XYZ file of C-alpha atoms in Angstrom:
366
model
C -120.621 149.578 70.668
C -123.976 149.144 68.911
C -127.315 148.531 70.601
C -129.766 146.375 68.610
C -128.092 147.087 65.218
C -130.750 147.177 62.499
C -133.655 147.124 64.974
C -135.522 150.162 66.320
C -137.253 148.509 69.284
C -135.990 148.141 72.844
C -138.119 145.184 73.924
C -135.102 142.891 73.470
C -131.416 143.418 74.158
C -128.497 142.794 71.800
C -125.223 144.664 72.281
C -122.500 144.388 69.651
C -118.950 145.339 70.642
C -116.435 145.393 67.787
C -112.664 145.874 68.018
C -110.849 146.502 64.731
C -107.136 145.924 64.224
C -104.900 146.525 61.173
C -105.444 142.974 59.892
C -108.280 141.482 61.922
C -111.316 142.274 64.053
C -112.999 140.894 67.150
C -116.727 140.720 67.848
C -118.507 140.414 71.202
C -122.280 139.995 70.986
C -124.121 140.231 74.329
C -127.802 139.463 74.596
C -130.626 138.547 76.958
C -132.697 136.828 74.254
C -133.192 133.457 75.895
C -130.634 133.079 78.657
C -127.989 135.846 79.014
C -125.138 134.986 76.679
C -122.135 136.373 74.851
C -120.942 135.300 71.433
C -117.220 135.807 70.714
C -115.954 135.779 67.116
C -112.432 136.495 65.840
C -111.970 137.224 62.125
C -109.031 137.803 59.799
C -110.698 140.833 58.193
C -110.467 144.342 59.729
C -113.789 145.214 58.072
C -115.861 142.155 59.020
C -119.396 143.014 60.103
C -122.185 141.501 62.181
C -125.414 140.694 60.336
C -128.748 140.053 62.082
C -132.010 138.852 60.579
C -134.301 140.158 63.303
C -137.468 138.518 62.027
C -135.827 135.123 62.104
C -133.975 135.827 65.384
C -137.237 136.532 67.222
C -139.008 133.541 65.689
C -139.305 130.027 67.100
C -136.514 128.847 64.747
C -133.645 131.348 65.053
C -130.924 129.142 63.483
C -128.945 131.173 60.946
C -130.295 134.553 62.053
C -126.839 135.828 63.111
C -123.684 135.624 60.983
C -120.430 137.424 60.256
C -119.851 138.954 56.827
C -117.764 137.749 55.033
C -118.311 134.238 56.464
C -114.924 132.932 55.303
C -113.115 135.540 57.422
C -114.059 133.808 60.698
C -111.047 132.287 62.462
C -112.588 131.232 65.754
C -115.977 131.491 67.430
C -117.285 130.460 70.823
C -120.085 131.353 73.216
C -120.666 131.609 76.961
C -124.175 131.226 78.382
C -125.294 132.003 81.938
C -128.092 129.526 82.359
C -129.227 129.158 85.987
C -128.814 130.541 89.485
C -129.073 128.031 92.323
C -129.639 128.812 95.974
C -128.885 126.269 98.678
C -128.094 126.032 102.365
C -125.936 123.544 104.216
C -128.570 122.405 106.695
C -127.174 120.140 109.375
C -127.441 117.202 109.744
C -129.406 116.809 106.496
C -126.658 118.187 104.266
C -127.296 120.565 101.338
C -130.837 121.812 100.842
C -131.594 123.268 97.394
C -134.397 125.751 96.838
C -136.313 126.090 93.544
C -133.923 127.117 90.765
C -133.867 130.541 89.129
C -133.853 129.868 85.366
C -132.251 132.933 83.765
C -133.947 132.254 80.419
C -137.259 133.040 82.157
C -136.176 136.424 83.526
C -137.612 139.760 82.463
C -134.797 142.138 81.482
C -134.693 145.940 81.493
C -133.706 147.766 78.347
C -129.934 147.822 78.103
C -130.146 151.123 76.233
C -130.790 152.954 79.530
C -127.360 151.992 80.917
C -125.311 152.111 77.719
C -122.323 154.463 78.059
C -120.482 154.810 74.754
C -117.748 156.942 76.324
C -116.845 154.561 79.139
C -117.709 151.521 76.963
C -119.970 150.062 79.644
C -123.499 148.682 79.818
C -125.619 146.840 82.364
C -128.152 144.097 81.794
C -130.544 143.948 84.779
C -133.415 141.533 85.295
C -135.844 139.838 87.668
C -137.793 136.562 87.365
C -140.933 136.894 85.257
C -142.649 134.816 87.945
C -141.379 135.139 91.513
C -143.603 133.085 93.840
C -141.263 133.501 96.805
C -140.934 137.283 96.302
C -137.171 137.006 96.737
C -136.653 139.620 93.999
C -139.309 142.058 95.242
C -136.586 144.514 96.331
C -133.660 143.134 94.377
C -132.292 142.268 90.955
C -129.671 140.260 89.102
C -127.351 142.093 86.717
C -124.511 141.563 84.271
C -122.246 144.596 83.842
C -120.171 144.686 80.667
C -116.979 146.698 80.185
C -114.955 146.859 76.957
C -111.415 148.206 76.755
C -109.468 150.229 74.214
C -106.062 149.505 75.755
C -104.356 147.305 78.299
C -104.455 148.099 81.986
C -105.884 147.060 85.313
C -109.379 147.583 86.692
C -109.413 150.068 89.548
C -111.845 148.126 91.763
C -111.174 144.841 93.485
C -110.338 142.220 92.331
C -108.309 144.499 90.004
C -108.201 142.145 87.038
C -105.448 142.757 84.488
C -106.887 143.242 80.989
C -105.785 143.786 77.403
C -107.445 145.625 74.513
C -108.590 142.212 73.210
C -110.644 141.412 76.308
C -113.865 142.483 78.030
C -114.890 142.269 81.663
C -118.184 140.964 82.967
C -119.385 141.615 86.514
C -122.162 139.408 87.872
C -124.138 141.311 90.539
C -126.821 140.076 92.909
C -128.271 143.040 94.828
C -131.122 143.167 97.326
C -132.325 139.615 96.645
C -133.792 138.099 99.812
C -132.175 134.740 100.689
C -134.617 131.889 101.321
C -132.576 130.417 104.161
C -130.558 131.545 107.171
C -127.283 130.346 105.639
C -128.029 130.532 101.925
C -125.283 130.272 99.345
C -125.595 130.956 95.639
C -124.251 129.034 92.668
C -124.107 130.296 89.077
C -124.181 127.805 86.211
C -122.007 128.794 83.253
C -122.093 126.909 79.937
C -119.612 127.197 77.055
C -120.035 126.268 73.403
C -117.092 125.196 71.262
C -117.060 124.211 67.607
C -115.517 120.918 66.472
C -111.771 120.727 67.122
C -111.686 122.817 70.302
C -112.158 121.840 73.941
C -112.409 123.733 77.230
C -110.080 123.115 80.171
C -110.060 124.575 83.674
C -106.694 125.812 84.942
C -105.719 126.991 88.401
C -102.592 129.034 89.057
C -101.273 130.066 92.454
C -98.858 132.868 93.241
C -97.234 134.259 96.369
C -98.030 137.783 95.143
C -101.348 139.242 96.326
C -100.364 142.874 95.769
C -103.424 143.792 93.697
C -105.971 141.492 95.365
C -104.999 141.119 99.037
C -105.248 137.624 100.579
C -106.141 136.038 97.208
C -103.408 133.840 95.771
C -105.345 131.819 93.171
C -106.355 132.700 89.606
C -108.632 130.389 87.611
C -108.899 130.268 83.831
C -111.363 128.405 81.654
C -109.387 128.182 78.409
C -110.303 126.894 74.959
C -107.602 124.918 73.189
C -107.342 122.837 69.993
C -107.733 119.128 70.713
C -104.336 118.401 69.159
C -102.454 121.508 70.259
C -101.421 123.582 73.244
C -102.182 127.074 71.930
C -105.040 128.953 73.574
C -107.931 130.212 71.459
C -109.973 132.021 74.101
C -110.490 132.254 77.842
C -112.526 133.200 80.866
C -110.367 134.310 83.792
C -111.247 135.226 87.364
C -109.755 135.359 90.837
C -111.013 133.033 93.544
C -113.072 135.674 95.298
C -116.308 137.628 95.130
C -117.248 140.689 97.152
C -120.181 141.722 99.323
C -120.014 145.489 98.879
C -120.580 148.073 96.146
C -117.183 149.540 97.072
C -115.290 146.310 97.707
C -112.556 146.086 100.305
C -110.465 143.166 101.474
C -112.766 142.467 104.426
C -115.772 142.203 102.059
C -114.369 139.120 100.362
C -116.594 136.076 99.768
C -115.086 132.725 98.905
C -115.528 131.759 95.260
C -115.175 128.119 94.196
C -115.315 126.529 90.752
C -116.710 123.032 90.663
C -115.374 120.661 88.025
C -115.970 121.340 84.331
C -118.276 118.717 82.854
C -119.766 117.875 79.497
C -123.367 119.090 79.424
C -125.889 116.522 78.251
C -128.762 119.019 78.187
C -129.806 121.507 75.541
C -129.366 125.255 75.886
C -132.418 127.503 76.337
C -134.330 128.106 73.128
C -134.382 131.341 71.108
C -130.874 132.358 72.123
C -128.228 134.095 70.052
C -126.153 130.934 70.425
C -128.679 128.923 68.431
C -129.014 131.803 66.001
C -125.285 131.719 65.218
C -124.291 128.053 65.489
C -127.532 126.706 64.032
C -127.874 122.958 63.541
C -124.264 122.312 64.555
C -125.178 123.212 68.139
C -126.709 119.784 68.661
C -124.273 117.796 66.529
C -120.645 118.918 66.157
C -120.446 121.572 68.878
C -119.274 120.687 72.375
C -121.230 122.106 75.316
C -119.529 122.172 78.721
C -120.851 123.447 82.030
C -119.171 124.850 85.108
C -120.706 125.783 88.456
C -119.271 128.761 90.346
C -120.351 128.929 93.998
C -120.148 131.881 96.355
C -119.867 131.595 100.115
C -118.411 129.309 102.735
C -117.406 129.947 106.300
C -117.946 133.630 105.588
C -121.383 132.977 104.042
C -122.979 135.471 106.430
C -121.601 138.359 104.352
C -124.422 138.234 101.807
C -127.166 137.809 104.397
C -125.964 140.940 106.188
C -125.337 143.190 103.173
C -127.596 141.662 100.491
C -124.936 142.273 97.855
C -122.703 139.978 95.807
C -120.389 140.832 92.897
C -118.123 138.507 90.903
C -115.851 139.712 88.084
C -114.632 137.623 85.159
C -112.506 138.550 82.138
C -113.316 137.203 78.653
C -111.073 137.362 75.641
C -109.122 135.775 72.828
C -105.707 134.120 72.989
C -103.751 133.602 76.201
C -105.216 135.131 79.374
C -103.166 137.974 80.900
C -100.655 137.001 83.568
C -99.720 139.097 86.551
C -96.022 139.750 87.100
C -94.200 141.056 90.147
C -94.178 144.849 90.217
C -90.878 146.764 90.784
C -92.036 147.503 94.343
C -92.497 143.814 95.188
C -89.202 142.910 93.505
C -87.388 145.605 95.537
C -88.937 144.433 98.816
C -88.087 140.800 98.029
C -84.521 141.750 97.092
C -84.028 143.600 100.376
C -85.708 140.884 102.454
C -83.711 138.061 100.890
C -80.529 139.933 100.027
C -79.840 141.432 103.469
C -79.607 138.105 105.385
C -77.530 136.605 102.563
C -75.136 139.565 102.576
C -74.803 139.340 106.370
C -74.109 135.599 106.138
C -71.400 136.091 103.509
C -69.842 138.947 105.467
C -69.866 136.921 108.699
C -68.257 133.937 106.968
C -65.497 136.115 105.551
C -64.797 137.678 108.981
C -64.583 134.247 110.665
C -62.207 132.917 108.014
C -60.065 136.043 108.261
C -59.925 135.796 112.074
C -58.909 132.137 111.952
C -56.138 132.879 109.461
C -54.663 135.676 111.588
C -54.799 133.566 114.772
C -52.743 130.668 113.486
C -50.426 132.500 111.105
C -47.901 133.257 113.993
C -47.156 129.552 114.695
C -44.815 127.209 112.870
C -46.348 123.975 111.594
C -45.691 120.984 113.913
C -44.275 117.827 112.368
């Protein structure tokens, strides 16, 4: 992990996470310059490096300020931008009532250097609106918590996402923010950027196994795939739940819904690391898609009572991890299904044996 590589100031935030393999390397670049965003780049060189022209990056024309050296080592690059936070209430009988939008590109962000933990590979980006007329953030904040991994495993806190060494976890946290309505719900807008030849698709998978995340049977993945192929280049993966507690339990669950992925016909916030990397292609050959993730529902009172909301998502390259049945679940299923089947087979054999003994003493009648 590197904080603001090549820059001594802390007035802006840029966190570079690099994972080196024997024949390749992966780069995650997190930043709050413009809207909060992460740039993901996979290269074929184990020694590829991130280069930043800070003077150009902080100017009004940042295109070309960020690149990977050597440039020809780049295999795949994409970006995820968290653009806006919406708040709305389902007022009856008028339907949905939207309050003024929180534009995340206009937030004021704390220095990420204060929360950077190089041992645990974690950092937290926390901010509040630069202008807050409604004073909703007077006692609260919005944060993005980043966790990188050195090996595969499973996160210890709900929703216990399964991760690999090639992935990073992001936790979106809304804490202490005063809702502007009695039944307010929040909606986070997420935009993705793909270079020519790749498209994003939203997948939903259901399983009967909720061993690691009780009562949650759905996993959603926003995957990037070649237009003419089925292989997966990168992904965002999350479970269909958020939580309303700092120490989440099953009863703290908040419904999480993903509204349909759509092509975005608007431009991304200016002065972002996305524009700095993709440059002029951002408005021509790149594809920008947007997805809205909403939190709340019938249990929407959870946030109003506890003033806390956390949503975890995994980002990475290649196929997203897939949960498999643990030996404990397999054993329970084998006993639950095998016992009735064994009893049925045993009962059938006993009936057939009894019938054979009963009629074996009689001669056949012509």
